[in-house]
PDB file of C-alpha atoms in Angstrom:
ATOM      1  CA  GLU A   1      60.551 160.078 184.795  1.00  0.00           C
ATOM      2  CA  PRO A   2      60.343 157.594 181.894  1.00  0.00           C
ATOM      3  CA  GLU A   3      61.632 158.895 178.596  1.00  0.00           C
ATOM      4  CA  VAL A   4      61.998 158.005 174.945  1.00  0.00           C
ATOM      5  CA  THR A   5      65.616 157.151 174.143  1.00  0.00           C
ATOM      6  CA  GLN A   6      67.188 157.588 170.716  1.00  0.00           C
ATOM      7  CA  THR A   7      70.554 156.438 169.403  1.00  0.00           C
ATOM      8  CA  PRO A   8      72.845 157.616 167.999  1.00  0.00           C
ATOM      9  CA  SER A   9      72.575 161.301 168.835  1.00  0.00           C
ATOM     10  CA  HIS A  10      74.431 162.157 165.626  1.00  0.00           C
ATOM     11  CA  GLN A  11      74.874 160.011 162.523  1.00  0.00           C
ATOM     12  CA  VAL A  12      77.091 161.002 159.618  1.00  0.00           C
ATOM     13  CA  THR A  13      76.777 159.015 156.412  1.00  0.00           C
ATOM     14  CA  GLN A  14      77.726 159.193 152.782  1.00  0.00           C
ATOM     15  CA  MET A  15      75.072 159.756 150.143  1.00  0.00           C
ATOM     16  CA  GLY A  16      73.693 156.440 148.927  1.00  0.00           C
ATOM     17  CA  GLN A  17      74.376 154.572 152.171  1.00  0.00           C
ATOM     18  CA  GLU A  18      71.738 152.999 154.382  1.00  0.00           C
ATOM     19  CA  VAL A  19      71.192 154.166 157.957  1.00  0.00           C
ATOM     20  CA  ILE A  20      69.170 152.771 160.843  1.00  0.00           C
ATOM     21  CA  LEU A  21      67.985 155.113 163.541  1.00  0.00           C
ATOM     22  CA  ARG A  22      67.043 153.497 166.811  1.00  0.00           C
ATOM     23  CA  CYS A  23      64.464 154.364 169.425  1.00  0.00           C
ATOM     24  CA  VAL A  24      63.365 152.849 172.707  1.00  0.00           C
ATOM     25  CA  PRO A  25      59.855 154.135 173.437  1.00  0.00           C
ATOM     26  CA  ILE A  26      58.450 154.504 176.949  1.00  0.00           C
ATOM     27  CA  SER A  27      57.868 150.975 178.185  1.00  0.00           C
ATOM     28  CA  ASN A  28      54.067 150.868 178.563  1.00  0.00           C
ATOM     29  CA  HIS A  29      53.343 152.901 175.426  1.00  0.00           C
ATOM     30  CA  LEU A  30      51.568 151.304 172.491  1.00  0.00           C
ATOM     31  CA  TYR A  31      51.790 153.897 169.713  1.00  0.00           C
ATOM     32  CA  PHE A  32      55.047 154.904 168.081  1.00  0.00           C
ATOM     33  CA  TYR A  33      55.976 157.677 165.676  1.00  0.00           C
ATOM     34  CA  TRP A  34      58.782 159.140 163.642  1.00  0.00           C
ATOM     35  CA  TYR A  35      58.999 162.827 162.778  1.00  0.00           C
ATOM     36  CA  ARG A  36      61.724 164.822 161.124  1.00  0.00           C
ATOM     37  CA  GLN A  37      62.800 168.455 161.266  1.00  0.00           C
ATOM     38  CA  ILE A  38      64.991 169.929 158.581  1.00  0.00           C
ATOM     39  CA  LEU A  39      67.144 172.721 160.001  1.00  0.00           C
ATOM     40  CA  GLY A  40      65.134 175.925 160.281  1.00  0.00           C
ATOM     41  CA  GLN A  41      61.863 174.258 159.299  1.00  0.00           C
ATOM     42  CA  LYS A  42      58.878 172.838 161.135  1.00  0.00           C
ATOM     43  CA  VAL A  43      58.527 169.364 162.593  1.00  0.00           C
ATOM     44  CA  GLU A  44      56.955 167.016 160.025  1.00  0.00           C
ATOM     45  CA  PHE A  45      55.173 163.725 160.572  1.00  0.00           C
ATOM     46  CA  LEU A  46      56.652 160.677 158.856  1.00  0.00           C
ATOM     47  CA  VAL A  47      54.894 157.576 160.136  1.00  0.00           C
ATOM     48  CA  SER A  48      52.897 156.070 162.966  1.00  0.00           C
ATOM     49  CA  PHE A  49      53.004 152.453 164.114  1.00  0.00           C
ATOM     50  CA  TYR A  50      50.637 150.397 166.235  1.00  0.00           C
ATOM     51  CA  ASN A  51      50.158 146.707 166.822  1.00  0.00           C
ATOM     52  CA  ASN A  52      53.145 145.849 164.648  1.00  0.00           C
ATOM     53  CA  GLU A  53      51.993 147.671 161.583  1.00  0.00           C
ATOM     54  CA  ILE A  54      52.013 151.125 160.042  1.00  0.00           C
ATOM     55  CA  SER A  55      48.786 152.959 160.849  1.00  0.00           C
ATOM     56  CA  GLU A  56      49.502 156.147 158.913  1.00  0.00           C
ATOM     57  CA  LYS A  57      52.314 157.571 156.804  1.00  0.00           C
ATOM     58  CA  SER A  58      52.992 160.879 155.116  1.00  0.00           C
ATOM     59  CA  GLU A  59      53.978 161.632 151.546  1.00  0.00           C
ATOM     60  CA  ILE A  60      57.564 161.962 152.738  1.00  0.00           C
ATOM     61  CA  PHE A  61      57.587 158.335 153.875  1.00  0.00           C
ATOM     62  CA  ASP A  62      58.170 156.711 150.495  1.00  0.00           C
ATOM     63  CA  ASP A  63      59.806 153.397 149.564  1.00  0.00           C
ATOM     64  CA  GLN A  64      63.148 154.717 150.770  1.00  0.00           C
ATOM     65  CA  PHE A  65      61.911 154.498 154.358  1.00  0.00           C
ATOM     66  CA  SER A  66      60.840 151.577 156.521  1.00  0.00           C
ATOM     67  CA  VAL A  67      60.080 151.012 160.177  1.00  0.00           C
ATOM     68  CA  GLU A  68      60.335 147.965 162.354  1.00  0.00           C
ATOM     69  CA  ARG A  69      59.792 146.871 165.900  1.00  0.00           C
ATOM     70  CA  PRO A  70      62.273 143.979 165.975  1.00  0.00           C
ATOM     71  CA  ASP A  71      61.736 143.116 169.651  1.00  0.00           C
ATOM     72  CA  GLY A  72      59.659 144.251 172.599  1.00  0.00           C
ATOM     73  CA  SER A  73      61.583 147.431 173.213  1.00  0.00           C
ATOM     74  CA  ASN A  74      63.162 148.870 170.056  1.00  0.00           C
ATOM     75  CA  PHE A  75      61.548 150.820 167.243  1.00  0.00           C
ATOM     76  CA  THR A  76      63.745 151.560 164.230  1.00  0.00           C
ATOM     77  CA  LEU A  77      63.646 153.790 161.178  1.00  0.00           C
ATOM     78  CA  LYS A  78      65.650 152.604 158.189  1.00  0.00           C
ATOM     79  CA  ILE A  79      66.551 154.976 155.383  1.00  0.00           C
ATOM     80  CA  ARG A  80      67.877 153.266 152.273  1.00  0.00           C
ATOM     81  CA  SER A  81      70.122 155.008 149.771  1.00  0.00           C
ATOM     82  CA  THR A  82      70.297 158.294 151.676  1.00  0.00           C
ATOM     83  CA  LYS A  83      70.121 161.593 149.825  1.00  0.00           C
ATOM     84  CA  LEU A  84      71.521 164.995 150.775  1.00  0.00           C
ATOM     85  CA  GLU A  85      68.008 166.227 151.475  1.00  0.00           C
ATOM     86  CA  ASP A  86      67.532 163.516 154.117  1.00  0.00           C
ATOM     87  CA  SER A  87      69.805 165.543 156.399  1.00  0.00           C
ATOM     88  CA  ALA A  88      67.599 166.513 159.348  1.00  0.00           C
ATOM     89  CA  MET A  89      66.798 165.838 162.987  1.00  0.00           C
ATOM     90  CA  TYR A  90      64.738 162.670 163.318  1.00  0.00           C
ATOM     91  CA  PHE A  91      62.531 162.453 166.375  1.00  0.00           C
ATOM     92  CA  CYS A  92      60.905 159.325 167.725  1.00  0.00           C
ATOM     93  CA  ALA A  93      57.763 159.712 169.833  1.00  0.00           C
ATOM     94  CA  SER A  94      55.469 157.397 171.732  1.00  0.00           C
ATOM     95  CA  ARG A  95      52.167 157.590 173.546  1.00  0.00           C
ATOM     96  CA  ALA A  96      50.106 155.431 175.809  1.00  0.00           C
ATOM     97  CA  GLY A  97      46.634 154.487 174.606  1.00  0.00           C
ATOM     98  CA  ALA A  98      44.799 156.370 177.319  1.00  0.00           C
ATOM     99  CA  LYS A  99      45.992 159.910 176.654  1.00  0.00           C
ATOM    100  CA  ASN A 100      46.554 161.581 173.334  1.00  0.00           C
ATOM    101  CA  ILE A 101      49.937 163.018 174.328  1.00  0.00           C
ATOM    102  CA  GLN A 102      53.065 162.128 172.417  1.00  0.00           C
ATOM    103  CA  TYR A 103      56.408 162.236 174.172  1.00  0.00           C
ATOM    104  CA  PHE A 104      59.487 162.885 172.085  1.00  0.00           C
ATOM    105  CA  GLY A 105      63.004 161.534 172.255  1.00  0.00           C
ATOM    106  CA  ALA A 106      66.027 163.834 172.069  1.00  0.00           C
ATOM    107  CA  GLY A 107      66.427 163.089 168.375  1.00  0.00           C
ATOM    108  CA  THR A 108      69.095 161.812 166.021  1.00  0.00           C
ATOM    109  CA  ARG A 109      70.812 164.379 163.862  1.00  0.00           C
ATOM    110  CA  LEU A 110      71.432 162.806 160.472  1.00  0.00           C
ATOM    111  CA  SER A 111      74.054 164.404 158.262  1.00  0.00           C
ATOM    112  CA  VAL A 112      74.298 163.079 154.708  1.00  0.00           C
ATOM    113  CA  LEU A 113      77.504 164.099 152.937  1.00  0.00           C
TER     114      LEU A 113
ATOM    115  CA  ARG B   1      46.407 178.061 153.564  1.00  0.00           C
ATOM    116  CA  LYS B   2      48.856 176.422 155.967  1.00  0.00           C
ATOM    117  CA  GLU B   3      47.398 173.732 158.217  1.00  0.00           C
ATOM    118  CA  VAL B   4      48.766 175.439 161.324  1.00  0.00           C
ATOM    119  CA  GLU B   5      49.906 179.032 161.126  1.00  0.00           C
ATOM    120  CA  GLN B   6      51.926 180.986 163.652  1.00  0.00           C
ATOM    121  CA  ASP B   7      53.724 184.305 163.691  1.00  0.00           C
ATOM    122  CA  PRO B   8      57.379 183.213 163.532  1.00  0.00           C
ATOM    123  CA  GLY B   9      58.554 186.208 165.563  1.00  0.00           C
ATOM    124  CA  PRO B  10      61.075 186.718 166.970  1.00  0.00           C
ATOM    125  CA  PHE B  11      59.510 188.201 170.061  1.00  0.00           C
ATOM    126  CA  ASN B  12      62.075 189.974 172.253  1.00  0.00           C
ATOM    127  CA  VAL B  13      60.459 190.688 175.594  1.00  0.00           C
ATOM    128  CA  PRO B  14      61.878 192.093 178.859  1.00  0.00           C
ATOM    129  CA  GLU B  15      61.925 189.832 181.870  1.00  0.00           C
ATOM    130  CA  GLY B  16      58.710 190.093 183.889  1.00  0.00           C
ATOM    131  CA  ALA B  17      56.572 191.139 180.946  1.00  0.00           C
ATOM    132  CA  THR B  18      53.490 189.364 179.651  1.00  0.00           C
ATOM    133  CA  VAL B  19      53.610 187.908 176.161  1.00  0.00           C
ATOM    134  CA  ALA B  20      50.900 186.354 174.010  1.00  0.00           C
ATOM    135  CA  PHE B  21      51.173 184.016 171.032  1.00  0.00           C
ATOM    136  CA  ASN B  22      48.469 183.212 168.538  1.00  0.00           C
ATOM    137  CA  CYS B  23      47.898 180.338 166.207  1.00  0.00           C
ATOM    138  CA  THR B  24      45.272 179.472 163.611  1.00  0.00           C
ATOM    139  CA  TYR B  25      44.456 176.084 162.138  1.00  0.00           C
ATOM    140  CA  SER B  26      42.716 175.294 158.877  1.00  0.00           C
ATOM    141  CA  ASN B  27      41.021 171.950 159.534  1.00  0.00           C
ATOM    142  CA  SER B  28      37.738 172.463 161.357  1.00  0.00           C
ATOM    143  CA  ALA B  29      37.673 168.726 162.167  1.00  0.00           C
ATOM    144  CA  SER B  30      40.685 169.117 164.461  1.00  0.00           C
ATOM    145  CA  GLN B  31      40.043 167.829 167.943  1.00  0.00           C
ATOM    146  CA  SER B  32      43.190 168.039 170.044  1.00  0.00           C
ATOM    147  CA  PHE B  33      45.378 171.055 170.539  1.00  0.00           C
ATOM    148  CA  PHE B  34      48.681 171.539 172.276  1.00  0.00           C
ATOM    149  CA  TRP B  35      51.465 173.959 172.929  1.00  0.00           C
ATOM    150  CA  TYR B  36      54.942 172.455 172.871  1.00  0.00           C
ATOM    151  CA  ARG B  37      58.176 174.295 173.521  1.00  0.00           C
ATOM    152  CA  GLN B  38      61.394 173.557 171.718  1.00  0.00           C
ATOM    153  CA  ASP B  39      64.816 174.729 172.793  1.00  0.00           C
ATOM    154  CA  CYS B  40      67.499 175.155 170.169  1.00  0.00           C
ATOM    155  CA  ARG B  41      68.355 171.781 168.563  1.00  0.00           C
ATOM    156  CA  LYS B  42      66.323 169.896 171.165  1.00  0.00           C
ATOM    157  CA  GLU B  43      63.162 167.857 171.029  1.00  0.00           C
ATOM    158  CA  PRO B  44      59.668 169.338 171.345  1.00  0.00           C
ATOM    159  CA  LYS B  45      58.401 169.121 174.919  1.00  0.00           C
ATOM    160  CA  LEU B  46      54.745 169.344 175.866  1.00  0.00           C
ATOM    161  CA  LEU B  47      53.941 172.593 177.605  1.00  0.00           C
ATOM    162  CA  MET B  48      50.201 172.132 177.886  1.00  0.00           C
ATOM    163  CA  SER B  49      47.129 170.749 176.220  1.00  0.00           C
ATOM    164  CA  VAL B  50      44.487 173.280 175.182  1.00  0.00           C
ATOM    165  CA  TYR B  51      40.825 172.825 176.016  1.00  0.00           C
ATOM    166  CA  SER B  52      37.729 174.677 174.865  1.00  0.00           C
ATOM    167  CA  SER B  53      37.119 175.932 178.385  1.00  0.00           C
ATOM    168  CA  GLY B  54      40.617 177.369 178.547  1.00  0.00           C
ATOM    169  CA  ASN B  55      43.222 176.150 180.964  1.00  0.00           C
ATOM    170  CA  GLU B  56      45.909 177.570 183.154  1.00  0.00           C
ATOM    171  CA  ASP B  57      49.130 176.120 184.487  1.00  0.00           C
ATOM    172  CA  GLY B  58      51.004 178.530 186.719  1.00  0.00           C
ATOM    173  CA  ARG B  59      52.114 181.483 184.610  1.00  0.00           C
ATOM    174  CA  PHE B  60      50.784 179.923 181.403  1.00  0.00           C
ATOM    175  CA  THR B  61      47.230 180.242 180.090  1.00  0.00           C
ATOM    176  CA  ALA B  62      45.939 178.611 176.909  1.00  0.00           C
ATOM    177  CA  GLN B  63      42.688 179.384 175.114  1.00  0.00           C
ATOM    178  CA  LEU B  64      40.890 177.727 172.234  1.00  0.00           C
ATOM    179  CA  ASN B  65      38.262 179.349 170.028  1.00  0.00           C
ATOM    180  CA  ARG B  66      36.775 176.644 167.822  1.00  0.00           C
ATOM    181  CA  ALA B  67      34.517 179.019 165.912  1.00  0.00           C
ATOM    182  CA  SER B  68      37.501 181.101 164.810  1.00  0.00           C
ATOM    183  CA  GLN B  69      39.893 178.114 164.684  1.00  0.00           C
ATOM    184  CA  TYR B  70      42.244 180.055 166.869  1.00  0.00           C
ATOM    185  CA  ILE B  71      44.522 179.039 169.745  1.00  0.00           C
ATOM    186  CA  SER B  72      46.417 181.336 172.077  1.00  0.00           C
ATOM    187  CA  LEU B  73      49.088 181.097 174.737  1.00  0.00           C
ATOM    188  CA  LEU B  74      49.694 183.747 177.369  1.00  0.00           C
ATOM    189  CA  ILE B  75      52.845 183.817 179.480  1.00  0.00           C
ATOM    190  CA  ARG B  76      52.784 186.087 182.523  1.00  0.00           C
ATOM    191  CA  ASP B  77      55.778 187.321 184.527  1.00  0.00           C
ATOM    192  CA  SER B  78      58.170 185.951 181.904  1.00  0.00           C
ATOM    193  CA  LYS B  79      61.462 184.409 183.035  1.00  0.00           C
ATOM    194  CA  LEU B  80      64.775 184.090 181.236  1.00  0.00           C
ATOM    195  CA  SER B  81      64.152 180.326 181.134  1.00  0.00           C
ATOM    196  CA  ASP B  82      61.042 180.916 179.012  1.00  0.00           C
ATOM    197  CA  SER B  83      63.287 181.738 176.031  1.00  0.00           C
ATOM    198  CA  ALA B  84      62.483 179.053 173.446  1.00  0.00           C
ATOM    199  CA  THR B  85      60.441 178.397 170.336  1.00  0.00           C
ATOM    200  CA  TYR B  86      56.766 177.781 171.065  1.00  0.00           C
ATOM    201  CA  LEU B  87      55.061 175.292 168.778  1.00  0.00           C
ATOM    202  CA  CYS B  88      51.335 175.229 168.134  1.00  0.00           C
ATOM    203  CA  VAL B  89      50.316 171.617 167.487  1.00  0.00           C
ATOM    204  CA  VAL B  90      47.043 170.161 166.251  1.00  0.00           C
ATOM    205  CA  ASN B  91      45.705 166.636 165.989  1.00  0.00           C
ATOM    206  CA  LYS B  92      42.742 165.950 163.721  1.00  0.00           C
ATOM    207  CA  ASN B  93      40.905 163.554 166.001  1.00  0.00           C
ATOM    208  CA  PHE B  94      41.594 161.100 168.745  1.00  0.00           C
ATOM    209  CA  GLY B  95      41.953 158.232 166.300  1.00  0.00           C
ATOM    210  CA  ASN B  96      44.177 160.173 163.930  1.00  0.00           C
ATOM    211  CA  GLU B  97      47.808 159.590 164.529  1.00  0.00           C
ATOM    212  CA  LYS B  98      49.757 162.493 163.273  1.00  0.00           C
ATOM    213  CA  LEU B  99      50.509 165.734 165.022  1.00  0.00           C
ATOM    214  CA  THR B 100      50.595 168.751 162.730  1.00  0.00           C
ATOM    215  CA  PHE B 101      53.044 171.410 163.833  1.00  0.00           C
ATOM    216  CA  GLY B 102      53.216 175.098 163.175  1.00  0.00           C
ATOM    217  CA  THR B 103      56.557 176.614 162.300  1.00  0.00           C
ATOM    218  CA  GLY B 104      56.868 177.953 165.839  1.00  0.00           C
ATOM    219  CA  THR B 105      57.202 181.373 167.430  1.00  0.00           C
ATOM    220  CA  ARG B 106      60.613 182.251 168.745  1.00  0.00           C
ATOM    221  CA  LEU B 107      60.692 184.021 172.102  1.00  0.00           C
ATOM    222  CA  THR B 108      63.705 185.656 173.711  1.00  0.00           C
ATOM    223  CA  ILE B 109      63.412 187.071 177.221  1.00  0.00           C
ATOM    224  CA  ILE B 110      65.782 189.964 177.759  1.00  0.00           C
ATOM    225  CA  PRO B 111      67.259 190.553 181.242  1.00  0.00           C
TER     226      PRO B 111
END
């Protein structure tokens, strides 16, 4: 069964450093998403991406964050100048155009020290 | 009012019992509804979509009441493997991108 792949599974970084979280969506999917989940809290939407541009973003997704689809398979989330409160699980998701079902990757656990 | 509200539980239920979860949503324009399950420190996985007519998948039955803005999930003959957090998820409309999650209801099935 095709799946969304995320790397790394765990990223540890120092406060103020930049991190790039990587995702390979399901190959025939057209819509891509990032969500985050702070430990013990609900899953929160960050951003959606379609046709090489952001289609929607949340209040959380400020200038510190950016997304990119650098080639035909990868979808990345960059966090500049990380803060302690950026520590969370970051989930990538993708969906095909036909069905409104998003499939999630296993997540990257980001720990900012 | 929270966009999607769920009883956080925990629900501790003996194996074989029937358990029901409820969820309410605040945006009457919402169009798509789902139940996802999430195991500890894992990703959300789609359990089932929820339709106005109600739908059933094996031991799982989901219902939607648009007038009351209320979604339910019923699990019959519960198994140990059903232990997880159940997430009520809403999408405003088919063109709207984001999924809005509830905080989840934690279920533990007791042998």
